[in-house]
Short mmCIF file of C-alpha atoms in Angstrom, two decimals:
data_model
loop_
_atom_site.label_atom_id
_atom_site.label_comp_id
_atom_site.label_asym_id
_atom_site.label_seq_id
_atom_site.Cartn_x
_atom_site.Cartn_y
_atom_site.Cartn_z
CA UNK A 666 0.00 0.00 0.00
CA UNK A 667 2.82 2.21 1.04
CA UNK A 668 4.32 1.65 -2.58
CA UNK A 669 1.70 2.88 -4.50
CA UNK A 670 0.95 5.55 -2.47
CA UNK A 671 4.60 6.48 -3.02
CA UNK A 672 4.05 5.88 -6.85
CA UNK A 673 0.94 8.23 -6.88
CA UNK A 674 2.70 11.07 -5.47
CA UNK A 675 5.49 10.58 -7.80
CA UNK A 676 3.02 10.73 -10.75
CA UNK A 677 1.31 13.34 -8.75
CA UNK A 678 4.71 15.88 -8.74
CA UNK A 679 5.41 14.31 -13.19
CA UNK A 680 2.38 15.95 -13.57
CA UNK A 681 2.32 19.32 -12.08
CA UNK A 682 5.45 20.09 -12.86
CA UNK A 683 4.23 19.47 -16.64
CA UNK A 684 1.67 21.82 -16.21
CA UNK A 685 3.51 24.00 -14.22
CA UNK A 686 6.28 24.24 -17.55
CA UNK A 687 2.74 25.78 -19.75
CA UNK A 688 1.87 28.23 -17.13
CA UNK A 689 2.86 32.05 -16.51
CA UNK A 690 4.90 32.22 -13.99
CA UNK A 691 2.57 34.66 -11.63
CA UNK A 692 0.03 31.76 -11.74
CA UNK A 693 2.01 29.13 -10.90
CA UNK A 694 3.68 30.53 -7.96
CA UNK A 695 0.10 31.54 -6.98
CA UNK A 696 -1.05 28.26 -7.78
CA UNK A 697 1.79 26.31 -5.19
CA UNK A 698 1.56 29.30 -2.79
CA UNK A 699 -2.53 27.79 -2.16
CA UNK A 700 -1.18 24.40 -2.13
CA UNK A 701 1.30 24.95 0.54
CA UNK A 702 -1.11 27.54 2.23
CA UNK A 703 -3.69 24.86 2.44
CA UNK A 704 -0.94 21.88 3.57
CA UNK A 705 -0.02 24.77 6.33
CA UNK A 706 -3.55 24.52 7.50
CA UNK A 707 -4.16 20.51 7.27
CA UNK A 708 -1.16 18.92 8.10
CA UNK A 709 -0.63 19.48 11.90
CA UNK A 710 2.76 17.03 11.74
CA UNK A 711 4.19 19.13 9.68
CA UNK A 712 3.40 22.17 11.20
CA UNK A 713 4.85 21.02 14.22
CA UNK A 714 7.86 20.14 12.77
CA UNK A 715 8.36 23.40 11.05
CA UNK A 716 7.38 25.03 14.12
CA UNK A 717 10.06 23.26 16.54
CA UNK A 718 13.24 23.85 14.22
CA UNK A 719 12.30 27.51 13.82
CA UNK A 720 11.23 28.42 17.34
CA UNK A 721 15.24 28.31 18.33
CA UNK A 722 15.78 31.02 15.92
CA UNK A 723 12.43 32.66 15.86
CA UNK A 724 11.66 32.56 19.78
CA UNK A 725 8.44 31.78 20.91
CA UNK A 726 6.66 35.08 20.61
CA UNK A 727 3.83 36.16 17.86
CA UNK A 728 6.39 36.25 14.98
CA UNK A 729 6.82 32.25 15.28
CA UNK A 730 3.48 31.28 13.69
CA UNK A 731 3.30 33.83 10.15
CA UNK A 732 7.12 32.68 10.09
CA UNK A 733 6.03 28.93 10.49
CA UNK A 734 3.36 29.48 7.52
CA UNK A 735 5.89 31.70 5.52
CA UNK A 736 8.08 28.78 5.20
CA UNK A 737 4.98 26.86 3.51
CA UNK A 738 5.20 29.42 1.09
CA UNK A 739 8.83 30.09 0.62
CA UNK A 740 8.94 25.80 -0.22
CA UNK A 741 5.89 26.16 -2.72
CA UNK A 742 7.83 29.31 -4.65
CA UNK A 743 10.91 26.67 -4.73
CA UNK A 744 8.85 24.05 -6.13
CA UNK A 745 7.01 26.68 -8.64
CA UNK A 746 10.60 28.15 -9.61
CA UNK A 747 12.30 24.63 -9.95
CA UNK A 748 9.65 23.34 -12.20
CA UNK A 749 10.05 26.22 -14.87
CA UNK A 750 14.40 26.52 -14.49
CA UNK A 751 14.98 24.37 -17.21
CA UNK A 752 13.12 26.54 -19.51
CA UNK A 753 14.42 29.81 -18.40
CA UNK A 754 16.95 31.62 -20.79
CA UNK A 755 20.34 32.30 -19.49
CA UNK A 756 20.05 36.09 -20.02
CA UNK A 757 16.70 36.14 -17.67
CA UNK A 758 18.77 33.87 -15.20
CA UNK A 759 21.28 36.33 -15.41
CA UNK A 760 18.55 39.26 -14.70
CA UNK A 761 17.45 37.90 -11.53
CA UNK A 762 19.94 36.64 -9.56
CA UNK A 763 22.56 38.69 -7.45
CA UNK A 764 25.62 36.48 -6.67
CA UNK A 765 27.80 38.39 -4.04
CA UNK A 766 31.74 36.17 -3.63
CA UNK A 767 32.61 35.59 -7.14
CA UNK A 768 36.06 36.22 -6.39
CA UNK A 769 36.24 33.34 -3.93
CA UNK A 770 34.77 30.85 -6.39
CA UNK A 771 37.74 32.39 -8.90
CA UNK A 772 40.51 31.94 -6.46
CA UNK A 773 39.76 27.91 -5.19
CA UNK A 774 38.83 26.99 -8.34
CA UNK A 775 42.06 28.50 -10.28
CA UNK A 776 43.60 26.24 -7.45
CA UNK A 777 41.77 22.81 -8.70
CA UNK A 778 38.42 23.08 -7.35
CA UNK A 779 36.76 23.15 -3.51
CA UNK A 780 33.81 21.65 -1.66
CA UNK A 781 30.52 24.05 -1.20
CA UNK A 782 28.90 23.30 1.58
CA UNK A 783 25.14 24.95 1.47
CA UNK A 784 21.84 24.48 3.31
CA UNK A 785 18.29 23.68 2.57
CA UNK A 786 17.60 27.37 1.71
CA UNK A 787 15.56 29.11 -0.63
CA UNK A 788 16.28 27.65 -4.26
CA UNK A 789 19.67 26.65 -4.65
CA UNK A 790 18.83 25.22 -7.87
CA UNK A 791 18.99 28.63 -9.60
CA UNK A 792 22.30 29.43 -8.18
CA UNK A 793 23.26 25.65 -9.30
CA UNK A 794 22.38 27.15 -12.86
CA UNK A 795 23.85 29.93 -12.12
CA UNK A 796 27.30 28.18 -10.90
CA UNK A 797 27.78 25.60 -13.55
CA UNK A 798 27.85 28.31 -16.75
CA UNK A 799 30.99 30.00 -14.84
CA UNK A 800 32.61 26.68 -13.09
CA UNK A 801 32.89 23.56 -13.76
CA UNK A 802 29.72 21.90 -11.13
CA UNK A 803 28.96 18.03 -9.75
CA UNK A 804 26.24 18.00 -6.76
CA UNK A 805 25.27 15.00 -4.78
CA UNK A 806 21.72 14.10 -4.93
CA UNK A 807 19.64 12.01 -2.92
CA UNK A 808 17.78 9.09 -4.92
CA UNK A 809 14.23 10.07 -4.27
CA UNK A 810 11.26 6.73 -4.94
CA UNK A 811 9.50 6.04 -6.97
CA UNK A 812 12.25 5.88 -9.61
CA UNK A 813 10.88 7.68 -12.24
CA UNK A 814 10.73 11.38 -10.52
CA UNK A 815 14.08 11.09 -9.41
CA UNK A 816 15.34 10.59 -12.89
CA UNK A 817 13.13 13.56 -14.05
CA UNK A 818 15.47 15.28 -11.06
CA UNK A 819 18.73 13.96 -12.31
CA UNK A 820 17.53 14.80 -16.07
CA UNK A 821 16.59 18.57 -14.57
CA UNK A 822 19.89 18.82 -12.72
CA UNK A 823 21.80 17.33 -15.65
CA UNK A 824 20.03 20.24 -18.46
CA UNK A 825 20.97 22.81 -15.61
CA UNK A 826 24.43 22.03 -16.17
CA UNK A 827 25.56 19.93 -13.37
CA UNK A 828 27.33 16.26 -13.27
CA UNK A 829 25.14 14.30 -10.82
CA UNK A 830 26.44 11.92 -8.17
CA UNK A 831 23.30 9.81 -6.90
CA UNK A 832 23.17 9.18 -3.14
CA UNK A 833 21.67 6.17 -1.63
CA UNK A 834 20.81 5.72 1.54
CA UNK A 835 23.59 3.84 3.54
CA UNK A 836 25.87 3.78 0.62
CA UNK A 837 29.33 5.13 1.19
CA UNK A 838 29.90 8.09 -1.50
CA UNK A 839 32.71 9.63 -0.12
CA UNK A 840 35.29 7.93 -2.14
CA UNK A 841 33.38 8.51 -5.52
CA UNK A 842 32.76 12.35 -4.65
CA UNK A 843 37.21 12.24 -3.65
CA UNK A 844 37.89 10.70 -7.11
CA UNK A 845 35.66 12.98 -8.38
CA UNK A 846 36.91 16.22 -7.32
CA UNK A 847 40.58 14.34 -8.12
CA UNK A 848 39.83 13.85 -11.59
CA UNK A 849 37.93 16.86 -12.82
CA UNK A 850 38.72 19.79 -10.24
CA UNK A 851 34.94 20.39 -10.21
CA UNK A 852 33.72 22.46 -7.48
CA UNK A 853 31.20 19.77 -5.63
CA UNK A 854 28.23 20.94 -4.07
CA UNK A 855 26.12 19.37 -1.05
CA UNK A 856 23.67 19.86 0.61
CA UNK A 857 24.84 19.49 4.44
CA UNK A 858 22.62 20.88 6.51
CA UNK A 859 20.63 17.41 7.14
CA UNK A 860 22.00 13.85 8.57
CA UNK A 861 20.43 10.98 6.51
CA UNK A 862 22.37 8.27 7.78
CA UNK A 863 22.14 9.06 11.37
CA UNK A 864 25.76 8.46 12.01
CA UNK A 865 26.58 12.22 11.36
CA UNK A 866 28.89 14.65 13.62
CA UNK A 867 27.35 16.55 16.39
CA UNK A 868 26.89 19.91 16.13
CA UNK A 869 25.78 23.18 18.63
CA UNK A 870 23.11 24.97 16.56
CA UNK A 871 20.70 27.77 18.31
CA UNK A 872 21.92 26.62 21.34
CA UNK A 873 20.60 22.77 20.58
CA UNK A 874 23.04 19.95 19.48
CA UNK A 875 22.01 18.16 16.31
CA UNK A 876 24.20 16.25 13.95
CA UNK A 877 25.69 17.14 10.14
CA UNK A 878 27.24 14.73 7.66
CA UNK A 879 30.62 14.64 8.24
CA UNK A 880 30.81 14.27 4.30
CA UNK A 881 31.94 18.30 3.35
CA UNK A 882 34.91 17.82 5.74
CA UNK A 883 35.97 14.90 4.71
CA UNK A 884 35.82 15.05 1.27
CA UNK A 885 37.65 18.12 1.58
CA UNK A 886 40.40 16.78 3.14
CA UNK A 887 41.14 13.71 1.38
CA UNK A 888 40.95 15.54 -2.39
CA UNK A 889 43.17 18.61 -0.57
CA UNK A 890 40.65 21.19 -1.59
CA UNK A 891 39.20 24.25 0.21
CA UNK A 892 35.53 23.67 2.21
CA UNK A 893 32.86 27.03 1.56
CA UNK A 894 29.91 27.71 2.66
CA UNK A 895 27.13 28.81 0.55
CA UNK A 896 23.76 30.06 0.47
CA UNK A 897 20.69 30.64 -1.95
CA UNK A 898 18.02 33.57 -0.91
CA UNK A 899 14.75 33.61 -2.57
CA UNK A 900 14.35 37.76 -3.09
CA UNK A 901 11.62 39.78 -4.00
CA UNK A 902 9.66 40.01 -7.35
CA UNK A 903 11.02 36.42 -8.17
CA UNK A 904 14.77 37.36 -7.54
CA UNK A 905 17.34 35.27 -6.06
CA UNK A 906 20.95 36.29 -3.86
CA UNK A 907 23.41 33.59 -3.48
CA UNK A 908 26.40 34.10 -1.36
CA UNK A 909 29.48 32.45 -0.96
CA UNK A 910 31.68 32.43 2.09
CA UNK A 911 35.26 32.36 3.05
CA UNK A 912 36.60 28.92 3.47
CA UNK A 913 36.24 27.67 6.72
CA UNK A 914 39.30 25.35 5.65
CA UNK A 915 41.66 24.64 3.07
CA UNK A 916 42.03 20.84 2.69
CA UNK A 917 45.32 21.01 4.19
CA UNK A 918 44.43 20.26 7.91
CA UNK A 919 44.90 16.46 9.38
CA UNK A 920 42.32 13.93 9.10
CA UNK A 921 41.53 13.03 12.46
CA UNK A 922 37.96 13.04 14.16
CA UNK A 923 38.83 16.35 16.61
CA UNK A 924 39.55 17.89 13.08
CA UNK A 925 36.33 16.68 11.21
CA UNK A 926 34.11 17.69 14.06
CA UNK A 927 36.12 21.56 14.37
CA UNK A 928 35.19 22.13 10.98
CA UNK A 929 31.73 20.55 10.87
CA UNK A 930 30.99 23.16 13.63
CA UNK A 931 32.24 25.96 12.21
CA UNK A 932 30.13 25.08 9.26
CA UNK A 933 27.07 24.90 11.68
CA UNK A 934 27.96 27.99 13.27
CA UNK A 935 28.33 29.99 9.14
CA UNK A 936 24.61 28.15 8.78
CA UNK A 937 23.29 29.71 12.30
CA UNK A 938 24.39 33.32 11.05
CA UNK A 939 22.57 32.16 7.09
CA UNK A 940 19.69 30.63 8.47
CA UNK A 941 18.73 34.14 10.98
CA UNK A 942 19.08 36.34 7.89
CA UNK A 943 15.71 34.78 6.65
CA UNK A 944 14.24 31.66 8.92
CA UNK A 945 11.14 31.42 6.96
CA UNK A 946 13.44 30.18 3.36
CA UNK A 947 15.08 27.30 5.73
CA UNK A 948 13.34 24.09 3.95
CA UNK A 949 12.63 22.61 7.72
CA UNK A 950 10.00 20.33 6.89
CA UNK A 951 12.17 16.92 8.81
CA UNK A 952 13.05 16.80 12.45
CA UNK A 953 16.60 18.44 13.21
#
């Protein structure tokens, strides 16, 4: 039962974001702004979920709930915007999107290439897009059931310009993202601000201790390139800023565990500072 229901919602997502593709844009961001207005208002799990990992950063007064449903939003605009990416034109890309740190991205990737370590924020898709026209890009993705949406992802990620390393849960990918990074000097991109495999480092963030994949640090250190943070803002009138950081190291240090977990929390801490700029764009929707 718990297959098809999985299959269904697949089909479900195949199809809106082929109608999404025919639609102006206005309407479609209207259209998934209802959605997740109404999936605000009905599903009380999620809510609550939402609602715990922003009250550290929100506090518990009367800006916690509009922030809790702004997030609804802010995740329907990234599912509106990341249905109709592929058929933007690079000049309108260009248009929208302020990118503030080019000169970093310049500098590590002159050098042969770094890790960029970003969270579940606003669309980082666009500044994917963005990324790959200027550098050369590879992003790990996580294979998503039923099979045929996440090869409609891949296929999306692929036409944005990106090499795709699939992700399986419990599979060790470090290696393959190393060899990776070895071979090509591409500047790899993950998503870090979630543990899937439950065996992650822990972390202080808003004064609670969670876990992160130790994957950005190690991967840095064992192909000897520089670890940045990152960040993806969704701005007004369908605009996007994406930021990128310092490096928070340079693939130089030792490999030992005290190591990993000094540079996972620095990561954490560069994620506190991007996630209080605008809590409402953090994709929160699992526990943390």
């Amino acid at each position: 039962m718990r297959g098809l229901r999985v299959r269904l919602i697949g089909l479900a997502y195949l199809i809106m974001w082929r109608i999404t593709r025919w639609m102006p844009e206005r309407w479609a961001v209207g259209m998934f702004r209802w959605g997740f207005d109404r999936s605000w208002r009905k599903n009380e799990t999620q809510r609550a979920i939402v609602t715990e990992n922003l009250r550290p950063i929100v506090g518990d007064g009367p800006g916690l709930a509009p922030a809790v449903r702004a997030a609804f939003h802010s995740y329907g605009r990234y599912w509106a915007e990341a249905f109709r990416l592929q058929d933007m034109s690079d000049a309108e890309l260009e248009s929208r999107i302020d990118f503030v740190g080019q000169e970093i991205l310049d500098e590590v990737m002159a050098a042969g290439g770094a890790v960029l370590g970003v969270p579940h924020l606003g669309n980082w898709d666009a500044a994917g897009r963005y990324v790959a026209k200027r550098w050369k890009l590879a992003a790990v993705v996580e294979v998503l059931r039923p099979k045929a949406l996440f090869e409609r992802f891949v296929a999306y990620r692929r036409a944005l310009g990106m090499t795709i390393i699939p992700l399986h849960r419990g599979e060790e990918v470090t290696r393959r993202c190393v060899e990776h990074i070895k071979a090509t000097g591409d500047l790899l991109a993950l998503v870090c601000d979630r543990d899937l495999s439950k065996r992650g480092i822990p972390v202080r963030m808003f004064g609670r201790t969670t876990s992160m994949p130790a994957g950005p640090a190690v991967v840095a250190l064992r192909a000897g390139v520089p670890l940045i943070p990152g960040a993806t803002w969704q701005a007004p009138d369908g605009r996007w800023r994406f930021r990128a950081f310092p490096p928070i190291a340079t693939g130089t240090e030792p490999e030992t565990p005290e190591e990993i977990r000094r540079i996972m929390q620095k990561l954490a801490t560069v994620f506190e500072d991007i996630l209080r700029e605008e809590p409402e764009q953090w994709h929160a929707f699992v526990p943390y």
